[in-house]
DNA sequence: GGATAATGTAGAACAAGTTTCAGAGTTGAT
DNA sequence: ATCAACTCTGAAACTTGTTCTACATTATCC
């Protein structure tokens, strides 16, 4: 509904043939499958290749490292989630509550597949410079989801973008602490709600 | 000066002999050394063992994995930093500014050894459940640094602890985005300052 | 001081990510 | 239809974290 409805997908540098697109899809599917049970460690490149019916060398041609593969998997999952969230936008009154609601909804979705979440998030934070473009895409996707939830009328101000970035930081980091068992879901909820108060801080009341 | 001045060091389960303490120290030193140039990848267990003059098996007895080793290295470095920061506490007026100043000071310290920072932070976020206790120690240490910077008169409220946790989240995540070249130092500064405004939000003005 | 258990050493062995290579299969342009 | 260029396959090799084994050294306890 808001502005950001495009340009968040990958640029798709060289157009892939149909069979190549199918291979890519099989690989991503195998990756998510293996990650789903077993997490990061269970995604073994040889197994992914076999499950996708593809040679190891081919897998590496499509995704130059395990981290690349998992970050791409995350892109894929995030796109699904973005689409799903759009269908039933958050109901709350003010933007802060809407963002918190959206993030907690996303969080609960991840809870259903904790191993998959583990694999994707670990890959994301472990990524080095060579994966920057892909990680950046994930970041933009996340930003789009949050901005969507805010439901702004006008393009976001610099201040609001800062707040969104901080919310994203908190989201990622809270996810990690939860995945490594160092924080409960309740704790994560509190942290999300706390950081979302930054939104109120950046948006002077527009209507009484 | 504030409350938290103890119990942030490791519990030291079995008391180590002098030679063992020396070995441990040599290992941590070698780890930091190798991390200092080359980052995470440059810390190779065989090289650490050799540089520390210790057998590979011994290294693994002291630190059961590379991640354990690097997290311990981070503990070590953080303790130094905490001590240093205590010597020259931040000068600013309000707590929010003091925390922001402290974190940016820490940030600049890390900037001087970006490879070391890379190794430590990557290890920290990559750590799985088996490293939780050690990661938790790092987290408590960070919390102590922030609370110190706030310079509270009374023990922190639950609300303030939430704010501190969110600040910590932002700190870690911002560090990662900087280390992977996806954010500038200026950007990090803005994010830190933005999140620190949460402190003002949780501390009703005590004096006009 | 000597028995004994714990700790350390050297080095091989194993596991999984990554690289490499020779040959077979596809594709696209002429 | 054919040739050249690119892609895929299968398998081996290489790298680095981790484990294991057989033996030496050290610490502890009587």
Coordinates of C-alpha atoms (C1' of nucleotides) in Angstrom, one line a residue:
Chain A
X1 CA 0.0 0.0 0.0
X2 CA 2.8 2.5 0.8
X3 CA 5.5 3.5 -1.5
X4 CA 8.1 0.7 -1.3
X5 CA 6.6 -1.9 -3.6
X6 CA 9.4 -2.6 -6.0
X7 CA 13.2 -2.7 -6.5
X8 CA 13.6 -4.9 -3.4
X9 CA 14.1 -8.1 -5.4
X10 CA 17.4 -9.1 -6.8
X11 CA 18.7 -7.3 -9.9
X12 CA 19.1 -10.7 -11.7
X13 CA 22.3 -9.7 -13.6
X14 CA 22.4 -12.4 -16.3
X15 CA 19.0 -13.6 -17.3
X16 CA 18.7 -17.3 -16.4
X17 CA 17.3 -19.9 -18.8
X18 CA 14.3 -21.9 -17.6
X19 CA 16.3 -24.9 -16.6
X20 CA 18.7 -22.7 -14.7
X21 CA 15.9 -21.0 -12.9
X22 CA 14.6 -24.4 -12.0
X23 CA 18.0 -25.5 -10.7
X24 CA 18.3 -22.4 -8.6
X25 CA 14.9 -23.0 -7.1
X26 CA 15.7 -26.7 -6.4
X27 CA 18.9 -25.6 -4.6
X28 CA 17.1 -23.0 -2.5
X29 CA 14.4 -25.5 -1.7
X30 CA 17.0 -28.2 -0.6
X31 CA 18.8 -25.6 1.5
X32 CA 15.6 -24.5 3.3
X33 CA 14.6 -28.1 3.7
X34 CA 17.9 -29.2 5.3
X35 CA 18.1 -26.0 7.4
X36 CA 14.6 -26.7 8.6
X37 CA 15.8 -29.7 10.6
X38 CA 19.3 -29.3 11.9
X39 CA 20.0 -25.6 11.4
X40 CA 23.2 -24.2 10.1
X41 CA 25.3 -27.3 10.6
X42 CA 22.8 -29.5 8.8
X43 CA 23.1 -27.5 5.6
X44 CA 26.1 -29.4 4.2
X45 CA 27.1 -28.4 0.7
X46 CA 27.4 -32.0 -0.5
X47 CA 24.0 -32.8 0.8
X48 CA 22.4 -29.7 -0.7
X49 CA 23.9 -30.6 -4.0
X50 CA 22.6 -34.2 -3.9
X51 CA 19.2 -33.2 -2.7
X52 CA 18.9 -30.6 -5.5
X53 CA 20.1 -33.2 -8.0
X54 CA 23.1 -31.0 -9.0
X55 CA 26.8 -31.5 -9.0
X56 CA 28.8 -29.8 -6.2
X57 CA 30.6 -27.6 -8.7
X58 CA 27.3 -26.4 -10.0
X59 CA 26.1 -25.6 -6.6
X60 CA 29.2 -23.4 -6.1
X61 CA 28.6 -21.8 -9.4
X62 CA 25.2 -20.7 -8.3
X63 CA 26.2 -19.8 -4.8
X64 CA 29.8 -19.1 -4.2
X65 CA 29.8 -20.2 -0.5
X66 CA 27.6 -21.7 2.1
X67 CA 26.9 -18.3 3.5
X68 CA 25.9 -16.9 0.2
X69 CA 23.5 -19.8 -0.2
X70 CA 21.9 -19.3 3.2
X71 CA 21.6 -15.5 2.8
X72 CA 19.9 -16.2 -0.5
X73 CA 17.6 -18.6 1.3
X74 CA 16.8 -15.8 3.7
X75 CA 16.0 -13.4 0.9
X76 CA 13.6 -16.0 -0.5
X77 CA 11.9 -16.5 2.9
X78 CA 11.7 -12.8 3.6
X79 CA 10.0 -12.2 0.3
X80 CA 7.3 -14.8 1.2
X81 CA 6.9 -13.2 4.6
X82 CA 6.6 -9.7 3.1
X83 CA 3.9 -10.9 0.8
X84 CA 2.1 -12.6 3.6
X85 CA 2.3 -9.6 5.9
X86 CA 0.9 -7.4 3.2
X87 CA -2.2 -9.5 3.0
X88 CA -3.2 -8.9 6.6
X89 CA -1.7 -5.5 7.6
X90 CA -1.4 -4.8 11.3
X91 CA -4.5 -3.4 12.9
X92 CA -3.1 -1.3 15.7
X93 CA -3.7 2.5 16.0
X94 CA -0.3 4.2 16.1
X95 CA 2.7 3.3 14.0
X96 CA 4.9 2.1 16.8
X97 CA 2.3 -0.5 17.9
X98 CA 1.9 -1.5 14.2
X99 CA 5.6 -2.1 13.8
X100 CA 5.9 -4.0 17.0
X101 CA 2.9 -6.1 16.0
X102 CA 4.4 -6.8 12.6
X103 CA 7.8 -7.8 14.0
X104 CA 6.3 -10.1 16.6
X105 CA 4.2 -11.7 13.9
X106 CA 7.3 -12.3 11.9
X107 CA 9.0 -13.6 15.0
X108 CA 6.3 -16.1 15.6
X109 CA 6.6 -17.3 12.0
X110 CA 10.3 -17.9 12.6
X111 CA 9.5 -19.7 15.9
X112 CA 7.7 -22.3 13.9
X113 CA 10.9 -23.2 12.1
X114 CA 13.6 -22.4 14.7
X115 CA 16.3 -24.4 12.9
X116 CA 15.7 -22.6 9.7
X117 CA 15.8 -19.3 11.5
X118 CA 19.0 -20.3 13.1
X119 CA 20.7 -21.2 9.9
X120 CA 19.6 -18.0 8.1
X121 CA 20.4 -15.6 10.9
X122 CA 23.8 -17.2 11.7
X123 CA 24.7 -16.9 8.1
X124 CA 23.6 -13.3 7.9
X125 CA 25.7 -12.2 10.8
X126 CA 28.6 -14.3 9.9
X127 CA 28.7 -12.9 6.4
X128 CA 31.9 -11.1 5.5
X129 CA 32.4 -8.3 3.0
X130 CA 32.2 -10.7 0.0
X131 CA 28.5 -11.2 0.8
X132 CA 27.7 -7.5 1.4
X133 CA 25.5 -7.0 -1.7
X134 CA 23.3 -9.9 -0.7
X135 CA 23.2 -9.0 2.9
X136 CA 22.2 -5.5 1.8
X137 CA 19.3 -6.8 -0.1
X138 CA 18.1 -8.6 3.0
X139 CA 18.5 -5.4 4.9
X140 CA 16.5 -3.4 2.3
X141 CA 13.8 -6.0 2.4
X142 CA 13.6 -5.8 6.2
X143 CA 13.5 -2.0 6.0
X144 CA 10.6 -2.2 3.5
X145 CA 8.7 -4.5 5.8
X146 CA 9.1 -2.1 8.7
X147 CA 8.2 1.0 6.6
X148 CA 5.2 -0.8 5.3
X149 CA 4.1 -1.5 8.9
X150 CA 4.5 2.2 9.8
X151 CA 2.1 3.1 7.0
X152 CA 3.5 6.6 6.5
X153 CA 1.6 9.1 4.4
X154 CA 4.8 10.9 3.3
X155 CA 8.2 9.6 2.5
X156 CA 10.2 8.9 5.7
X157 CA 12.3 11.6 7.2
X158 CA 16.0 11.1 7.9
X159 CA 15.1 10.8 11.6
X160 CA 12.6 8.1 10.9
X161 CA 15.1 6.2 8.8
X162 CA 17.5 6.2 11.7
X163 CA 14.8 4.9 14.0
X164 CA 14.0 2.1 11.5
X165 CA 17.7 1.2 11.3
X166 CA 17.9 1.0 15.0
X167 CA 14.8 -1.2 15.1
X168 CA 16.4 -3.4 12.6
X169 CA 19.5 -3.7 14.6
X170 CA 17.5 -4.6 17.7
X171 CA 15.4 -7.1 15.7
X172 CA 18.5 -8.9 14.4
X173 CA 20.3 -8.9 17.7
X174 CA 17.3 -9.9 19.7
X175 CA 16.7 -12.8 17.3
X176 CA 20.3 -14.0 17.9
X177 CA 20.0 -13.9 21.6
X178 CA 16.8 -15.8 21.4
X179 CA 18.2 -18.4 19.0
X180 CA 21.2 -19.0 21.2
X181 CA 18.9 -19.5 24.2
X182 CA 20.0 -16.4 26.1
X183 CA 16.7 -14.6 26.0
X184 CA 13.1 -15.7 26.2
X185 CA 10.3 -14.8 23.8
X186 CA 8.9 -12.5 26.4
X187 CA 12.2 -10.8 26.6
X188 CA 12.3 -10.3 22.9
X189 CA 8.8 -8.9 23.0
X190 CA 9.8 -6.3 25.6
X191 CA 12.9 -5.3 23.6
X192 CA 10.9 -4.9 20.4
X193 CA 8.3 -2.8 22.2
X194 CA 10.9 -0.8 23.9
X195 CA 12.8 0.1 20.7
X196 CA 9.5 0.8 18.8
X197 CA 9.0 3.7 21.2
X198 CA 11.6 5.5 19.1
X199 CA 9.0 5.8 16.4
X200 CA 6.7 7.9 18.5
X201 CA 9.8 10.1 19.3
X202 CA 10.3 10.9 15.7
X203 CA 6.7 11.4 14.7
X204 CA 5.1 14.5 16.2
X205 CA 1.4 13.8 16.7
X206 CA -0.3 14.6 13.5
X207 CA -3.9 14.4 14.8
X208 CA -5.4 14.6 18.2
Chain B
X1 CA 31.9 4.4 40.9
X2 CA 28.4 2.9 40.6
X3 CA 27.2 -0.4 41.9
X4 CA 28.5 -2.9 39.4
X5 CA 32.1 -3.3 40.3
X6 CA 32.5 -7.0 40.7
X7 CA 31.3 -10.4 39.7
X8 CA 31.7 -9.6 36.0
X9 CA 34.9 -11.7 35.7
X10 CA 34.8 -15.4 35.1
X11 CA 34.0 -17.7 38.0
X12 CA 37.3 -19.6 37.5
X13 CA 35.8 -23.1 38.2
X14 CA 39.0 -25.1 38.9
X15 CA 41.9 -23.0 40.2
X16 CA 44.7 -23.1 37.7
X17 CA 48.4 -23.5 38.6
X18 CA 50.8 -20.8 37.7
X19 CA 52.1 -22.5 34.6
X20 CA 48.5 -23.2 33.5
X21 CA 47.6 -19.6 34.0
X22 CA 50.7 -18.6 32.0
X23 CA 49.7 -21.0 29.2
X24 CA 46.2 -19.6 29.1
X25 CA 47.6 -16.1 28.8
X26 CA 50.0 -17.1 26.1
X27 CA 47.1 -18.6 24.1
X28 CA 44.9 -15.5 24.5
X29 CA 47.8 -13.3 23.5
X30 CA 48.5 -15.4 20.4
X31 CA 44.9 -15.3 19.5
X32 CA 44.6 -11.6 19.8
X33 CA 47.9 -11.2 17.9
X34 CA 46.8 -13.3 14.9
X35 CA 43.3 -11.8 14.9
X36 CA 44.9 -8.4 14.9
X37 CA 46.2 -8.9 11.4
X38 CA 43.8 -11.0 9.3
X39 CA 40.7 -11.2 11.4
X40 CA 38.6 -14.3 12.0
X41 CA 40.1 -16.3 9.3
X42 CA 43.7 -15.6 10.3
X43 CA 43.1 -17.2 13.7
X44 CA 43.9 -20.7 12.8
X45 CA 44.0 -23.2 15.7
X46 CA 47.3 -24.8 14.6
X47 CA 48.9 -21.4 14.4
X48 CA 47.6 -20.3 17.7
X49 CA 48.9 -23.4 19.3
X50 CA 52.3 -23.0 17.7
X51 CA 52.5 -19.3 18.6
X52 CA 51.6 -20.0 22.1
X53 CA 54.1 -22.9 22.4
X54 CA 51.5 -25.4 23.2
X55 CA 50.2 -28.6 21.6
X56 CA 47.0 -28.5 19.6
X57 CA 45.3 -30.9 22.0
X58 CA 46.2 -28.6 24.9
X59 CA 44.8 -25.6 23.1
X60 CA 41.5 -27.6 22.8
X61 CA 41.6 -28.5 26.4
X62 CA 41.7 -24.8 27.4
X63 CA 39.3 -23.6 24.7
X64 CA 37.0 -26.2 23.3
X65 CA 36.5 -24.5 20.0
X66 CA 37.7 -21.6 17.9
X67 CA 34.6 -19.6 18.9
X68 CA 35.2 -20.3 22.6
X69 CA 38.7 -19.0 22.1
X70 CA 37.7 -15.8 20.4
X71 CA 34.9 -15.1 22.8
X72 CA 37.3 -15.5 25.6
X73 CA 39.6 -13.1 23.8
X74 CA 36.8 -10.6 23.6
X75 CA 36.2 -11.0 27.4
X76 CA 39.8 -10.2 27.9
X77 CA 39.8 -7.1 25.7
X78 CA 36.5 -5.9 27.1
X79 CA 37.9 -6.0 30.6
X80 CA 40.8 -3.9 29.5
X81 CA 38.4 -1.5 27.9
X82 CA 36.2 -1.3 31.0
X83 CA 39.2 -0.5 33.1
X84 CA 40.4 2.2 30.7
X85 CA 37.0 3.8 30.5
X86 CA 36.7 3.9 34.2
X87 CA 39.8 6.0 34.4
X88 CA 38.4 8.8 32.3
X89 CA 34.6 8.7 32.7
X90 CA 32.5 10.6 30.1
X91 CA 32.1 14.3 30.7
X92 CA 28.7 15.0 29.2
X93 CA 25.7 16.3 31.2
X94 CA 22.9 13.9 30.7
X95 CA 23.1 10.1 30.8
X96 CA 22.1 9.6 27.2
X97 CA 25.0 11.7 26.0
X98 CA 27.4 10.0 28.4
X99 CA 26.4 6.6 27.1
X100 CA 26.7 7.7 23.5
X101 CA 30.1 9.2 24.2
X102 CA 31.3 6.1 25.9
X103 CA 30.2 3.8 23.2
X104 CA 31.7 5.9 20.5
X105 CA 35.0 6.0 22.5
X106 CA 34.9 2.2 22.6
X107 CA 34.1 2.2 18.9
X108 CA 37.1 4.3 18.1
X109 CA 39.3 1.9 20.1
X110 CA 38.0 -1.0 18.0
X111 CA 38.6 1.1 14.9
X112 CA 42.3 1.0 15.7
X113 CA 42.3 -2.8 15.4
X114 CA 39.5 -3.5 12.9
X115 CA 40.7 -7.0 12.2
X116 CA 40.7 -7.9 15.9
X117 CA 37.3 -6.4 16.2
X118 CA 36.1 -8.4 13.2
X119 CA 37.3 -11.7 14.7
X120 CA 35.8 -11.1 18.1
X121 CA 32.4 -9.9 16.9
X122 CA 32.0 -12.6 14.3
X123 CA 32.8 -15.2 16.9
X124 CA 30.3 -13.6 19.3
X125 CA 27.4 -13.6 16.9
X126 CA 28.3 -17.0 15.4
X127 CA 28.4 -18.6 18.8
X128 CA 25.8 -21.4 19.3
X129 CA 24.3 -22.6 22.5
X130 CA 27.4 -24.4 23.7
X131 CA 29.1 -21.0 24.1
X132 CA 26.1 -19.3 25.9
X133 CA 27.8 -19.0 29.3
X134 CA 30.8 -17.2 27.8
X135 CA 28.7 -15.0 25.6
X136 CA 26.6 -14.2 28.5
X137 CA 29.7 -13.0 30.4
X138 CA 30.6 -10.7 27.5
X139 CA 27.0 -9.4 27.6
X140 CA 27.1 -8.7 31.3
X141 CA 30.4 -6.9 30.9
X142 CA 28.9 -4.7 28.2
X143 CA 25.9 -4.0 30.3
X144 CA 28.2 -3.0 33.2
X145 CA 30.0 -0.6 30.9
X146 CA 26.8 1.1 29.8
X147 CA 25.4 1.3 33.3
X148 CA 28.6 2.8 34.5
X149 CA 28.4 5.4 31.8
X150 CA 24.8 6.2 32.8
X151 CA 26.1 6.9 36.3
X152 CA 22.8 6.2 38.0
X153 CA 22.2 7.1 41.6
X154 CA 19.8 4.3 42.3
X155 CA 19.7 0.7 41.0
X156 CA 18.3 0.7 37.4
X157 CA 14.6 0.2 36.9
X158 CA 13.3 -2.6 34.7
X159 CA 12.5 0.0 32.1
X160 CA 16.1 1.2 32.2
X161 CA 17.4 -2.3 31.9
X162 CA 15.3 -2.8 28.8
X163 CA 16.7 0.4 27.3
X164 CA 20.2 -0.8 28.0
X165 CA 19.5 -4.2 26.4
X166 CA 18.2 -2.4 23.3
X167 CA 21.3 -0.2 23.3
X168 CA 23.4 -3.3 23.4
X169 CA 21.6 -4.9 20.6
X170 CA 22.1 -1.8 18.5
X171 CA 25.8 -1.6 19.4
X172 CA 26.5 -5.1 18.4
X173 CA 24.5 -5.0 15.2
X174 CA 25.8 -1.6 14.2
X175 CA 29.3 -2.9 14.8
X176 CA 28.6 -5.8 12.4
X177 CA 27.3 -3.6 9.6
X178 CA 30.4 -1.4 10.0
X179 CA 32.8 -4.3 10.0
X180 CA 31.2 -5.7 6.9
X181 CA 31.5 -2.4 5.1
X182 CA 27.8 -1.7 4.9
X183 CA 27.7 1.3 7.1
X184 CA 30.1 4.2 7.7
X185 CA 31.3 5.4 11.0
X186 CA 29.1 8.4 10.7
X187 CA 26.2 6.1 10.3
X188 CA 27.1 4.1 13.3
X189 CA 27.4 7.4 15.3
X190 CA 23.9 8.4 14.3
X191 CA 22.5 5.0 15.2
X192 CA 24.1 5.1 18.6
X193 CA 22.9 8.5 19.3
X194 CA 19.4 7.7 18.1
X195 CA 19.1 4.6 20.4
X196 CA 20.5 6.5 23.3
X197 CA 17.5 8.7 23.3
X198 CA 15.7 5.8 24.8
X199 CA 17.5 6.6 28.0
X200 CA 15.9 10.0 28.3
X201 CA 12.6 8.3 27.7
X202 CA 13.0 6.1 30.7
X203 CA 14.4 8.7 33.1
X204 CA 11.9 11.4 34.1
X205 CA 13.8 14.6 34.8
X206 CA 15.1 14.5 38.3
X207 CA 16.2 18.1 38.5
X208 CA 15.3 21.2 36.5
Chain C
dG1 C1' 59.9 -41.0 47.6
dG2 C1' 56.8 -43.6 44.9
dA3 C1' 52.2 -44.9 43.1
dT4 C1' 48.7 -42.8 40.5
dA5 C1' 45.7 -39.7 38.3
dA6 C1' 45.6 -35.6 35.7
dT7 C1' 47.7 -32.8 32.2
dG8 C1' 50.7 -32.0 28.1
dT9 C1' 53.0 -33.4 23.5
dA10 C1' 53.4 -35.0 18.8
dG11 C1' 51.2 -36.4 15.2
dA12 C1' 47.8 -39.0 12.6
dA13 C1' 43.1 -39.2 11.3
dC14 C1' 38.5 -37.4 10.3
dA15 C1' 34.9 -33.9 8.7
dA16 C1' 33.0 -30.5 5.9
dG17 C1' 33.8 -26.2 3.1
dT18 C1' 36.1 -25.1 -1.1
dT19 C1' 38.9 -25.7 -5.4
dT20 C1' 40.2 -28.0 -9.4
dC21 C1' 40.0 -30.6 -13.6
dA22 C1' 38.9 -33.6 -17.5
dG23 C1' 35.3 -34.8 -20.1
dA24 C1' 30.2 -34.8 -21.4
dG25 C1' 26.1 -32.0 -22.5
dT26 C1' 23.7 -27.5 -24.0
dT27 C1' 23.2 -23.4 -26.3
dG28 C1' 23.5 -20.0 -29.8
dA29 C1' 25.2 -18.1 -34.0
dT30 C1' 26.4 -18.8 -38.4
Chain D
dA1 C1' 23.7 -28.9 -39.3
dT2 C1' 28.1 -27.4 -37.2
dC3 C1' 31.4 -25.2 -34.6
dA4 C1' 32.7 -22.6 -30.5
dA5 C1' 31.7 -21.1 -26.0
dC6 C1' 29.6 -21.9 -22.1
dT7 C1' 27.6 -25.0 -18.5
dC8 C1' 27.2 -29.2 -15.9
dT9 C1' 29.0 -33.6 -14.0
dG10 C1' 31.8 -36.7 -11.2
dA11 C1' 35.5 -37.2 -8.7
dA12 C1' 39.7 -36.1 -6.5
dA13 C1' 42.4 -32.9 -3.9
dC14 C1' 43.2 -29.3 -0.6
dT15 C1' 42.3 -26.6 3.8
dT16 C1' 41.3 -25.9 8.4
dG17 C1' 38.5 -27.1 12.5
dT18 C1' 38.1 -31.0 15.5
dT19 C1' 39.0 -35.6 17.5
dC20 C1' 41.8 -39.5 18.7
dT21 C1' 45.9 -42.2 20.2
dA22 C1' 50.1 -43.4 22.3
dC23 C1' 53.5 -41.7 25.1
dA24 C1' 55.9 -38.2 28.2
dT25 C1' 55.6 -34.9 32.1
dT26 C1' 53.7 -33.0 36.2
dA27 C1' 50.9 -32.9 40.3
dT28 C1' 48.8 -35.1 44.2
dC29 C1' 48.4 -38.0 47.9
dC30 C1' 50.1 -41.6 51.0

